[in-house]
Coordinates of C-alpha atoms in Angstrom, one line a residue:
Chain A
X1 CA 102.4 98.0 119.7
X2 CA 101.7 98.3 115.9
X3 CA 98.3 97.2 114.9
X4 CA 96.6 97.6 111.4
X5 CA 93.0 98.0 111.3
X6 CA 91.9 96.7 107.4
X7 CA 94.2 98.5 105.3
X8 CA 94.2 99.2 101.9
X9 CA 97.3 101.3 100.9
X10 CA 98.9 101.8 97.2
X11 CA 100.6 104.4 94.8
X12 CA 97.8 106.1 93.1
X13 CA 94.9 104.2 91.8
X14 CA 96.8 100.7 91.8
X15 CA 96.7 99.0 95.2
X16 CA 99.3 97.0 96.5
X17 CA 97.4 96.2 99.4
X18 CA 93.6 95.3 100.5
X19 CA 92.1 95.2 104.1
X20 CA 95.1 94.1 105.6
X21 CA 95.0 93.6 109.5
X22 CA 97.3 92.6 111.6
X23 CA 99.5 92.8 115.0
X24 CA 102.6 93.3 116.1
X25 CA 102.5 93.1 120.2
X26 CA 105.0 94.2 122.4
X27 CA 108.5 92.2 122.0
X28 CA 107.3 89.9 119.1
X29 CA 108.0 89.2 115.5
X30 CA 106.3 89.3 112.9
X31 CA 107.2 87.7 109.6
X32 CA 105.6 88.9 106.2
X33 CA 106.0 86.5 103.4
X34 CA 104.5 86.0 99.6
X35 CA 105.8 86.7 96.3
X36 CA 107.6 89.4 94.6
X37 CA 104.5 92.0 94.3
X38 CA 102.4 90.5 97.2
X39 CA 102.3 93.6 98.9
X40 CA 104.9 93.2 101.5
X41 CA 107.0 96.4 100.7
X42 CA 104.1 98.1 100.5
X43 CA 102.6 97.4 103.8
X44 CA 106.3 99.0 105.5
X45 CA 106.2 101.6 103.3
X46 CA 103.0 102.2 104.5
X47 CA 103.6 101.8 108.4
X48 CA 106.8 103.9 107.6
X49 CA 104.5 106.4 105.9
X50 CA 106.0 106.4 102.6
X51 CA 102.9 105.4 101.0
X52 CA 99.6 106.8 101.6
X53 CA 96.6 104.6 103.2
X54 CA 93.7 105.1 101.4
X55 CA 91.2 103.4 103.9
X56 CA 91.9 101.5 107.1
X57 CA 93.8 102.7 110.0
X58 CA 97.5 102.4 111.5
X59 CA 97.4 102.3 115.0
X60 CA 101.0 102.6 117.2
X61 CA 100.5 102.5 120.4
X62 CA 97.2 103.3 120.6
X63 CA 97.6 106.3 118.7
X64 CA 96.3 106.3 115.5
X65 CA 99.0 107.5 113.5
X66 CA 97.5 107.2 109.7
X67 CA 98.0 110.5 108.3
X68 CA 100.8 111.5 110.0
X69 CA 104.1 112.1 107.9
X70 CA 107.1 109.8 108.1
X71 CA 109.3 112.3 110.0
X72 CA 106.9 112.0 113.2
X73 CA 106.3 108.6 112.9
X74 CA 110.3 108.1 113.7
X75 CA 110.1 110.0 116.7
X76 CA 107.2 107.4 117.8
X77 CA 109.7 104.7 117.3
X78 CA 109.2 103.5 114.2
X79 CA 112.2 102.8 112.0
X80 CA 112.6 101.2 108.9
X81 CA 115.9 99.1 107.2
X82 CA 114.3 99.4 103.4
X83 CA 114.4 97.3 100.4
X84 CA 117.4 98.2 98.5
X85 CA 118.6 99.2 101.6
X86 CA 119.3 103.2 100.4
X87 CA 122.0 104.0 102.2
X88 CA 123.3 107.3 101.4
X89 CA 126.2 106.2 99.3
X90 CA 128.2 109.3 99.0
X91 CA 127.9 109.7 102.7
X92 CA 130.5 107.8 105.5
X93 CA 129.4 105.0 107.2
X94 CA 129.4 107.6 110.8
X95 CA 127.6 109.9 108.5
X96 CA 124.8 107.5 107.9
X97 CA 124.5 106.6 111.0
X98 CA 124.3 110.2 112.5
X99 CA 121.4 110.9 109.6
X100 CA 119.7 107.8 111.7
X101 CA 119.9 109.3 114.0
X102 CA 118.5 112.2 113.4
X103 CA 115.4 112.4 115.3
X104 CA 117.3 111.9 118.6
X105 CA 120.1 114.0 120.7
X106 CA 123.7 114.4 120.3
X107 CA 124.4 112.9 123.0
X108 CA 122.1 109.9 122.0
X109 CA 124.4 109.8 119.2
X110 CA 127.4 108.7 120.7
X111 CA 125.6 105.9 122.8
X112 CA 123.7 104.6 119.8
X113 CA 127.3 104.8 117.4
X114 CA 128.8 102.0 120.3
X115 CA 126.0 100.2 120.3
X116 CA 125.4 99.4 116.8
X117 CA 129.5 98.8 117.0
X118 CA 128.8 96.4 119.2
X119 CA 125.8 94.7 117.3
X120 CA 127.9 94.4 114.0
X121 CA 132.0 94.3 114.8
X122 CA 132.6 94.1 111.2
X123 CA 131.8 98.2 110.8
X124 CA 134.1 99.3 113.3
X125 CA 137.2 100.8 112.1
X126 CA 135.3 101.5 109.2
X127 CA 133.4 104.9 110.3
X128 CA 135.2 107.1 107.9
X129 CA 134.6 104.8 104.4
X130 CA 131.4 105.9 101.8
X131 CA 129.1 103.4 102.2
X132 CA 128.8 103.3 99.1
X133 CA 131.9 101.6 98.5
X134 CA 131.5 98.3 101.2
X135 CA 130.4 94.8 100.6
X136 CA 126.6 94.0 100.3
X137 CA 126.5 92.4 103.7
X138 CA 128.4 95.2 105.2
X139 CA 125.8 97.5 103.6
X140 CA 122.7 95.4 104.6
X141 CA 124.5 95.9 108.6
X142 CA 124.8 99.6 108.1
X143 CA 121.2 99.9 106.9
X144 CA 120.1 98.1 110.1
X145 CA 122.5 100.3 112.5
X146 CA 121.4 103.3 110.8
X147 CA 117.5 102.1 111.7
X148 CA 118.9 101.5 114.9
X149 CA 119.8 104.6 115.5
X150 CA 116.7 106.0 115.6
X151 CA 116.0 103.9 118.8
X152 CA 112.8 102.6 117.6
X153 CA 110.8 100.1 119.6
X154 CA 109.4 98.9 116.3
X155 CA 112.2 97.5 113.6
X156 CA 111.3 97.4 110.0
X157 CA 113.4 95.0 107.9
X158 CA 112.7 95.0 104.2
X159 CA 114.7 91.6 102.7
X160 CA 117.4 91.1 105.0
X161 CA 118.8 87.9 103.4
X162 CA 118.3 89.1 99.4
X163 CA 121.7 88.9 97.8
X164 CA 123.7 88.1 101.1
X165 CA 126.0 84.9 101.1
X166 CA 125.1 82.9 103.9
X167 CA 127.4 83.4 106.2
X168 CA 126.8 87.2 106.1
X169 CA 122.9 86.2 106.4
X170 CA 123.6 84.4 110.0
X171 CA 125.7 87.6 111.1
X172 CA 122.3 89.8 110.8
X173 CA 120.2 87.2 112.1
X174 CA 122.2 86.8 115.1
X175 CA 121.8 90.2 115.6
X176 CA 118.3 90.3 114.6
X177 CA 118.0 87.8 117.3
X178 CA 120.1 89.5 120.0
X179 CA 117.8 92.6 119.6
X180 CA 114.3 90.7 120.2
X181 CA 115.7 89.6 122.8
X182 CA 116.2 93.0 124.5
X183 CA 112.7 93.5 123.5
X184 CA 112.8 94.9 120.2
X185 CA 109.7 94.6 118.2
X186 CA 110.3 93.1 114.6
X187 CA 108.3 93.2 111.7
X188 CA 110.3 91.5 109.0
X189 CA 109.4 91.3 105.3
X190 CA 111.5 87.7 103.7
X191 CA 111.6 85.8 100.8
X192 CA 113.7 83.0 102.6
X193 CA 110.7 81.7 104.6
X194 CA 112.7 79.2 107.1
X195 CA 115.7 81.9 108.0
X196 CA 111.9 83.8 109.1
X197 CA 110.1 80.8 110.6
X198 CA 113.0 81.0 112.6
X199 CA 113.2 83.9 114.2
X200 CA 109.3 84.8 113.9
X201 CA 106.2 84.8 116.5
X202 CA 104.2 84.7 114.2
X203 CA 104.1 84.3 110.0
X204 CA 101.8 86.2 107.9
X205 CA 101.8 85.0 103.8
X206 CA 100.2 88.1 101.4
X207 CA 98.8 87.1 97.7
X208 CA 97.9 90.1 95.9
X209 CA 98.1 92.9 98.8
X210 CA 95.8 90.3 101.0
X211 CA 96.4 88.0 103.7
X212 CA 95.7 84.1 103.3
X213 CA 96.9 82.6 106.1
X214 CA 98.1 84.3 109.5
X215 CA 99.3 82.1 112.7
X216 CA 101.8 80.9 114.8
X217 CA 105.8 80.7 113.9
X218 CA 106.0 77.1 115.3
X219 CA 103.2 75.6 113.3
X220 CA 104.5 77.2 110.1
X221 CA 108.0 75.2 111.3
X222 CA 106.4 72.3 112.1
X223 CA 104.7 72.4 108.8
X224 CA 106.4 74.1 106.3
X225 CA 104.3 72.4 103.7
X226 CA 101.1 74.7 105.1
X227 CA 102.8 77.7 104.5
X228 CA 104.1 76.4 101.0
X229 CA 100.9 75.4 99.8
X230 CA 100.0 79.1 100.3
X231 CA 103.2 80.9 98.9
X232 CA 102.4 78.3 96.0
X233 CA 99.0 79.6 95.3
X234 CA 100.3 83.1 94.9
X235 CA 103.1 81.6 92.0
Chain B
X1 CA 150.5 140.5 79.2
X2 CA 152.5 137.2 80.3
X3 CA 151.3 134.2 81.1
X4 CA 151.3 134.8 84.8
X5 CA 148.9 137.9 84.6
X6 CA 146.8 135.4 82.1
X7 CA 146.5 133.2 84.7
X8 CA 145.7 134.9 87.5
X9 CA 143.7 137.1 85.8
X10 CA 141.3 133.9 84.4
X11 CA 141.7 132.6 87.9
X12 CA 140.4 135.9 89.3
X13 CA 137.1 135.3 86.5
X14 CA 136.9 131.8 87.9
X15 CA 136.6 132.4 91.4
X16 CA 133.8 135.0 90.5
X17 CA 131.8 131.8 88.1
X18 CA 132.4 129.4 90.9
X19 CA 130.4 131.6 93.6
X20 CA 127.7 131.9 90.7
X21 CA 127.8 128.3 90.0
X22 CA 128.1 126.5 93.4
X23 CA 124.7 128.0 94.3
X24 CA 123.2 126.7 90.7
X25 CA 124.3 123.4 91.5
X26 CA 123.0 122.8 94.7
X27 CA 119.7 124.0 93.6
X28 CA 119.6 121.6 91.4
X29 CA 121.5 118.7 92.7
X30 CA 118.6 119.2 95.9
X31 CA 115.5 119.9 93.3
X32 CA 116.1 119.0 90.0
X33 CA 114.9 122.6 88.9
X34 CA 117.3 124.9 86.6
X35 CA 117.2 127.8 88.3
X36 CA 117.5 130.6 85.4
X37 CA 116.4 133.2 88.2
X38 CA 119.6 132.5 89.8
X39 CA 121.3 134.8 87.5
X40 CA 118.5 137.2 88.6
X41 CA 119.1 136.8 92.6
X42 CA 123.3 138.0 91.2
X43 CA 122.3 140.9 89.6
X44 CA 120.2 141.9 92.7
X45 CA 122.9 141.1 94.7
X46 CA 125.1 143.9 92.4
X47 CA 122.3 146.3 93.0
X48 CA 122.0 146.1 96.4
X49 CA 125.5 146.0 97.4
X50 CA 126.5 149.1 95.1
X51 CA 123.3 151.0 96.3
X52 CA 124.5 150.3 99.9
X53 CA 127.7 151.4 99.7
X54 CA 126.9 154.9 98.5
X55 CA 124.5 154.9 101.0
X56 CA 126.3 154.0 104.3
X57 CA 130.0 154.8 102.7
X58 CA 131.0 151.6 104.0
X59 CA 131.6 149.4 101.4
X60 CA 132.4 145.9 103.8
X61 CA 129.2 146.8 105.8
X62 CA 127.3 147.1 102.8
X63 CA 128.8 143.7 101.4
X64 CA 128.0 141.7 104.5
X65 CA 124.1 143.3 104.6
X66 CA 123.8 142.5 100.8
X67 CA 124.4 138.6 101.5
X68 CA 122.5 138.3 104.6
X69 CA 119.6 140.1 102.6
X70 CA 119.9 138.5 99.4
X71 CA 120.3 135.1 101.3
X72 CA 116.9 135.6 103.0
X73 CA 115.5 136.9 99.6
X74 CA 116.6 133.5 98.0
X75 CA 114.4 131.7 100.6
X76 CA 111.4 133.7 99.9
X77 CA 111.7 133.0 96.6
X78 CA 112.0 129.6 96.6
X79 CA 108.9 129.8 99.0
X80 CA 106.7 132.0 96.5
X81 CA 107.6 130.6 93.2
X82 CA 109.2 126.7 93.2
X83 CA 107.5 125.3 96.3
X84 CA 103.9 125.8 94.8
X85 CA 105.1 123.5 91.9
X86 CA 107.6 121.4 93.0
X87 CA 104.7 118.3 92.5
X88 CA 105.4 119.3 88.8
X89 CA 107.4 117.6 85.8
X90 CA 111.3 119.5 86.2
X91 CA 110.0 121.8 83.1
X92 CA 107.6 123.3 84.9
X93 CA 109.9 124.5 87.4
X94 CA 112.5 125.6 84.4
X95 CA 109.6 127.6 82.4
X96 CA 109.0 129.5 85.5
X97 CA 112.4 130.0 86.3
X98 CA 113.0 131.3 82.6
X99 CA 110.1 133.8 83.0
X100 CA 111.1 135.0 86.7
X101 CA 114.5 136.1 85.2
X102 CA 112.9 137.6 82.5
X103 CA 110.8 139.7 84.9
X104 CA 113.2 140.7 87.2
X105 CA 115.5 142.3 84.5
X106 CA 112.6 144.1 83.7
X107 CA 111.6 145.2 87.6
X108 CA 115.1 145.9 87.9
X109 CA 115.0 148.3 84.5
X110 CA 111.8 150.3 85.9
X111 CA 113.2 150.2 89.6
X112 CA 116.9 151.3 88.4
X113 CA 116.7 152.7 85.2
X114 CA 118.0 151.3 82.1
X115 CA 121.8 153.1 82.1
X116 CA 124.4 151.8 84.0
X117 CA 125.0 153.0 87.7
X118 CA 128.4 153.0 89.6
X119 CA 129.8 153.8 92.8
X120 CA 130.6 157.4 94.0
X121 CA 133.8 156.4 95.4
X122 CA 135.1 152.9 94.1
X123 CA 136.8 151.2 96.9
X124 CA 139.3 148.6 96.7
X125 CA 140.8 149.8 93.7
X126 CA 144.4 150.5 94.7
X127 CA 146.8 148.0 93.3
X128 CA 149.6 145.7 95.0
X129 CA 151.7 143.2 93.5
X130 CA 151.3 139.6 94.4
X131 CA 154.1 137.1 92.8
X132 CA 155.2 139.3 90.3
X133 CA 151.9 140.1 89.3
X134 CA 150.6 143.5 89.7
X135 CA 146.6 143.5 91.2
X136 CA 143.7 145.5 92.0
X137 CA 143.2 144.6 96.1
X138 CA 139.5 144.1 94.6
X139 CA 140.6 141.2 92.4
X140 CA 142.4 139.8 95.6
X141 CA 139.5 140.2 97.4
X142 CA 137.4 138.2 95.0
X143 CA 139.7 135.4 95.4
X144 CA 139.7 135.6 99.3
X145 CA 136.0 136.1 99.1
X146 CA 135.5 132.9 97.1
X147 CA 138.0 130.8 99.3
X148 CA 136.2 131.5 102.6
X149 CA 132.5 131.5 101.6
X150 CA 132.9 127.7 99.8
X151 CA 135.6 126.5 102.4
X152 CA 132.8 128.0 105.0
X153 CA 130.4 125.9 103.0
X154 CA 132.6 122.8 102.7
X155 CA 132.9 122.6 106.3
X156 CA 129.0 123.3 106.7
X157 CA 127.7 120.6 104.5
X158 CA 131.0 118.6 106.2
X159 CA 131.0 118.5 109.4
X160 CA 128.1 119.7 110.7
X161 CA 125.0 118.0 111.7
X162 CA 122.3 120.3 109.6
X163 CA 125.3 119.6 107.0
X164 CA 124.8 115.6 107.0
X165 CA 121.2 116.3 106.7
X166 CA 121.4 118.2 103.6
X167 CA 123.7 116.1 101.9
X168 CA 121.4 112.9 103.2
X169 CA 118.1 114.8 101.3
X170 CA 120.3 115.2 98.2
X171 CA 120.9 111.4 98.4
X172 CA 117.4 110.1 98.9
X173 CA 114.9 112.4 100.3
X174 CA 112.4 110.0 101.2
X175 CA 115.0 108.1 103.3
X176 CA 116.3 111.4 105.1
X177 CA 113.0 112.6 106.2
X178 CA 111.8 108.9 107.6
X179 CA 114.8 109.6 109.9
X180 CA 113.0 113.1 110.9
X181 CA 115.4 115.6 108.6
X182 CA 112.7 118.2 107.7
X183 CA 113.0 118.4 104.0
X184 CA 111.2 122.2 104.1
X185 CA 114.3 123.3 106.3
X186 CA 116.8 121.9 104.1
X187 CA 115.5 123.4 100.7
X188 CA 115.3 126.9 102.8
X189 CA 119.0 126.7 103.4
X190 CA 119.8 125.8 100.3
X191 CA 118.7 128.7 98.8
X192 CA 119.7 130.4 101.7
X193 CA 123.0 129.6 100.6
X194 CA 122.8 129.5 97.4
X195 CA 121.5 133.0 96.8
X196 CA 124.0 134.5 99.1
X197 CA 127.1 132.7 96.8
X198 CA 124.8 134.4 94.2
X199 CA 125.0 137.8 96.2
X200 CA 128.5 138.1 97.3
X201 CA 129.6 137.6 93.2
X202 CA 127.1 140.4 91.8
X203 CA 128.8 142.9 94.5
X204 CA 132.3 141.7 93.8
X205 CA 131.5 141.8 89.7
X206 CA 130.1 145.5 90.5
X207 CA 133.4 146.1 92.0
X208 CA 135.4 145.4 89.1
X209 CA 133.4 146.9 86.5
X210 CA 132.3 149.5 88.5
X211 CA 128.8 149.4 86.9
X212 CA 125.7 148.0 87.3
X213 CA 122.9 147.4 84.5
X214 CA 119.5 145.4 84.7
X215 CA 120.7 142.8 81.7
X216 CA 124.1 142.3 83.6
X217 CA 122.7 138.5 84.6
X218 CA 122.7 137.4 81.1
X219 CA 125.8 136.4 80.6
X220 CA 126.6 134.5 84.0
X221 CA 123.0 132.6 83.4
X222 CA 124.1 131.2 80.4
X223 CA 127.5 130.2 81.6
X224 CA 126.8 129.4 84.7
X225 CA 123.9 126.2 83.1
X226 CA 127.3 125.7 80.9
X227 CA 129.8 125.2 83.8
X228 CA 127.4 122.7 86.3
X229 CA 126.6 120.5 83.1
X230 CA 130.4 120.5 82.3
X231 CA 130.8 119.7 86.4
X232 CA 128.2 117.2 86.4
X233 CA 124.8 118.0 87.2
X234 CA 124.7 118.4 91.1
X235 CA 128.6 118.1 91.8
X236 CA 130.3 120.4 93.4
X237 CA 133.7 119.8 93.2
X238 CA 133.1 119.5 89.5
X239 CA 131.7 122.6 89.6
X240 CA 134.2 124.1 90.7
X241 CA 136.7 123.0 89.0
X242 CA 134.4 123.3 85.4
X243 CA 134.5 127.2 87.0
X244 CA 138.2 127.6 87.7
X245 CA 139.1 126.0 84.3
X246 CA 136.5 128.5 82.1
X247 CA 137.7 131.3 83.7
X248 CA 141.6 130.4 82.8
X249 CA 140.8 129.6 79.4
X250 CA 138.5 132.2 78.9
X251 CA 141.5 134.5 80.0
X252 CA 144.2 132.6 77.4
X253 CA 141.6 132.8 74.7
X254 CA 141.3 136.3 74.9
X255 CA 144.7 136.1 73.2
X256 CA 144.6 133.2 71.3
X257 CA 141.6 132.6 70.1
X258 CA 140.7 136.5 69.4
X259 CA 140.3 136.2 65.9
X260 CA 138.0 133.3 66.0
X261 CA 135.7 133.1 68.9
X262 CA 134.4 136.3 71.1
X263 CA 135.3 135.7 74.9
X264 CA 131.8 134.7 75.7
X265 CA 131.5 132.1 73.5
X266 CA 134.2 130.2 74.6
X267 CA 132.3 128.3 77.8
X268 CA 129.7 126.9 74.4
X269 CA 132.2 125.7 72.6
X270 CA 133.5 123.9 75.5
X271 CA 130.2 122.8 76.6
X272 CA 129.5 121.3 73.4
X273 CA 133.2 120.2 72.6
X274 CA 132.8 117.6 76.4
X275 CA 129.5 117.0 75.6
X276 CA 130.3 115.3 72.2
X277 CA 132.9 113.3 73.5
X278 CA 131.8 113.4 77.3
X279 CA 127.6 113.4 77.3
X280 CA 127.6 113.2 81.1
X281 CA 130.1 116.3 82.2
X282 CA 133.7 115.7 82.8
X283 CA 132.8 115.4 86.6
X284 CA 129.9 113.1 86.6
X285 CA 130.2 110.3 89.0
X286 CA 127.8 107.9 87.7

């Protein structure tokens, strides 16, 4: 589904990332981990088309979707749940959600509303409040809805656990979880590596915008000490 | 006078700054630029409208034209002048904006003339009495003027989809357009919108003054920047409420504070009065 073909990305001359390849198939998640400034948000900014690539190629589907601006690359099926999460706070929590979207019908709309409802309970009854004014977990849900909304086949999740309490952490990894199973496509960027050994296919660790060690969920689970020894080197 | 003429009178004046204002706000609440021109796009408006209305005779045709063309004239000039540098620092933008007004009391001055024009047959200037107070139907229409147009807009940006959008790109622009708002479409209604607000106050001031002169923009410029700082940069509602409350104590200072302070200095001394004790407008929200 979303392939990238040695990509080197970054905000003006500074890059954030170098040569970066990597897959996402069909159905599968993938788990970006590393430090702060390892190049994670950059490389979903960059898919998202936020940041410019300066060499390398973005491939979605087969189509190579490098230069293309953001607003086409949603109605590919590409939608991102940022770090931050920028919600529009001044905006209702239905309002938000109808600005997700965006890129599909009215009638779409209505569908998409119950079924983020039905993803995350805990925003129900609460269409008509700023989202500006709800709890960070609440927020973190909206921000995922509102990606939702979009009906992407590929999810972008920018630090879904960062300043959560646990339980509110489980909540969206349940639903994270529900949604791969429907066949969802996941590219997730966490600083909580086991919540994402978890729920991963496969684990990806950046140092300095490049990958230094790519491979399979279960043997990052199995040894968590690998993966470690790699996050370590980037501290 | 009594205090009820005072008040409806600077009520009347604040309707009239609010349509100026609302449209001066959005601009920049969307861009970030000072729109100086904006002042520019009113006095057009004023031309237009009272050019019309001798022409055709008609003077609620001739309104409606004037805001539908001065709407559309908004958008090309946000297309000609602030799209090319909107890549720029804000001052850019504000320079330009500066010069533009500049220039366009001068186009208007060669196009016009420099004396003042008026209409051959002023309309709406019969008077009726409304709650004791006596009124020219022209300052009533002002007021009705200003209640539809910004409840037509409050509904717009409310509960309409296109509506969401634009309030969405005022939030985070970046965000709105990676859910596929087009950012182009949004800034065109804005000044749509903004220039037709703009519009419909330069025919109403034209109206009640029954005159029109190329420098007539200078004043509302200047109090216009005055009322959206005192609003909050970028908030409506403070606008309008900055706009209600200059107009009414513009009106009771015209008594009061006669001796002291000439009517058009007032909405200065206010400005810098909240700004000393408020720095971020009495309406900001952050």
């Amino acid at each position: 589904m979303l392939q990238l073909d040695r990509l080197t990305c970054g905000y003006g001359p500074f890059r954030a990332v170098t040569d970066l390849s990597l897959e996402v198939p069909d159905g599968s998640v993938l788990a970006l981990i590393g430090a702060n400034g390892a190049g994670k948000s950059s490389t979903l900014m960059a898919v998202a088309g936020h940041v410019s690539a300066m060499d390398g190629r973005i491939l979605f589907d087969g189509a190579d979707i490098t230069g293309e601006p953001a607003r086409a690359r949603v109605r590919r099926g590409i939608a991102l749940a940022p770090e931050g999460r920028r919600l529009f706070p001044d905006l209702t929590v239905q309002e938000n959600l109808t600005v997700g979207g965006y890129s599909r019908s009215r009638r779409a709309e209505a569908r998409n509303v119950e079924r983020v409802m039905a993803l995350f309970p805990r925003l129900e009854g609460r269409l008509t409040q700023l989202a500006g004014s709800m709890s960070g977990g609440e927020q973190q849900m909206l921000a995922i809805g509102r990606a939702l909304m979009a009906e992407p086949k590929l999810l972008m999740i920018d630090e879904v656990s960062l300043g959560l309490m646990p339980a509110v952490i489980d909540m969206c990894y349940e639903a994270l979880g529900r949604l791969r199973d429907d066949g969802l496509a996941i590219l997730l960027v966490e600083q909580s590596t086991q919540r994402a050994f978890d729920i991963a296919d496969t684990v990806c660790v950046l140092e300095s915008g490049k990958a230094v060690w790519t491979g399979a969920a279960e043997a990052a689970r199995e040894d968590p000490a690998l993966v470690e020894a790699y996050l370590g080197l980037a501290q | 006078m009594n205090y009820s003429d005072l008040l409806v009178q600077g009520l009347v004046e604040g309707c009239i700054y609010a349509l100026i204002a609302v449209g001066l706000t959005l601009v920049y609440g969307l861009l970030r630029i000072l729109h100086i021109a904006h002042a520019g796009i009113f006095t057009l408006g004023a031309y237009v409208g009272l050019l019309l209305t001798n022409e055709t005779g008609s003077f609620a045709a001739a309104f409606v034209i004037t805001v539908v063309a001065v709407g559309f004239f908004g958008m090309a000039f946000y297309r000609l002048f602030y799209e090319p540098i909107l890549d720029k620092p804000p001052h850019v933008a504000l320079i330009a904006s500066i010069g533009l007004f500049v220039a366009m009391e001068e186009i208007y001055r060669i196009v016009f003339g420099a004396t003042s024009i008026s209409f051959l047959a002023p309309p709406l200037k019969d008077t009726v009495e409304v709650a004791g107070v006596r009124l020219e139907e022209g300052r009533i229409a002002v007021v009705v003027l200003a209640v539809v147009l910004i409840g037509g807009l409050a509904v717009l940006a409310g509960r309409t989809r296109i509506g969401i959008a634009w309030r969405a790109t005022v939030s985070d622009a970046a965000m709105a357009e990676s859910f596929g708002i087009d950012l182009a479409r949004v800034r065109y209604i804005n000044f749509f919108v903004a220039s037709a607000l703009a519009a419909a106050a330069g025919v109403m001031v034209a109206l009640l003054l029954n005159q029109v002169i190329p420098t007539m923009g200078g004043v509302p410029a200047y109090k216009a920047l005055a009322i959206i700082v005192l609003g909050g940069l970028g908030n409506v509602k403070g606008t309008l409420i900055a706009a209600l409350a200059l107009g009414v104590i513009e009106s009771f200072g015209t008594i009061y504070l006669d001796r002291v302070l000439d009517r058009d200095a007032i909405a200065f001394a206010f400005l810098i009065a909240v700004l000393m004790i408020r720095p971020q407008g009495l309406f900001a929200r952050r």
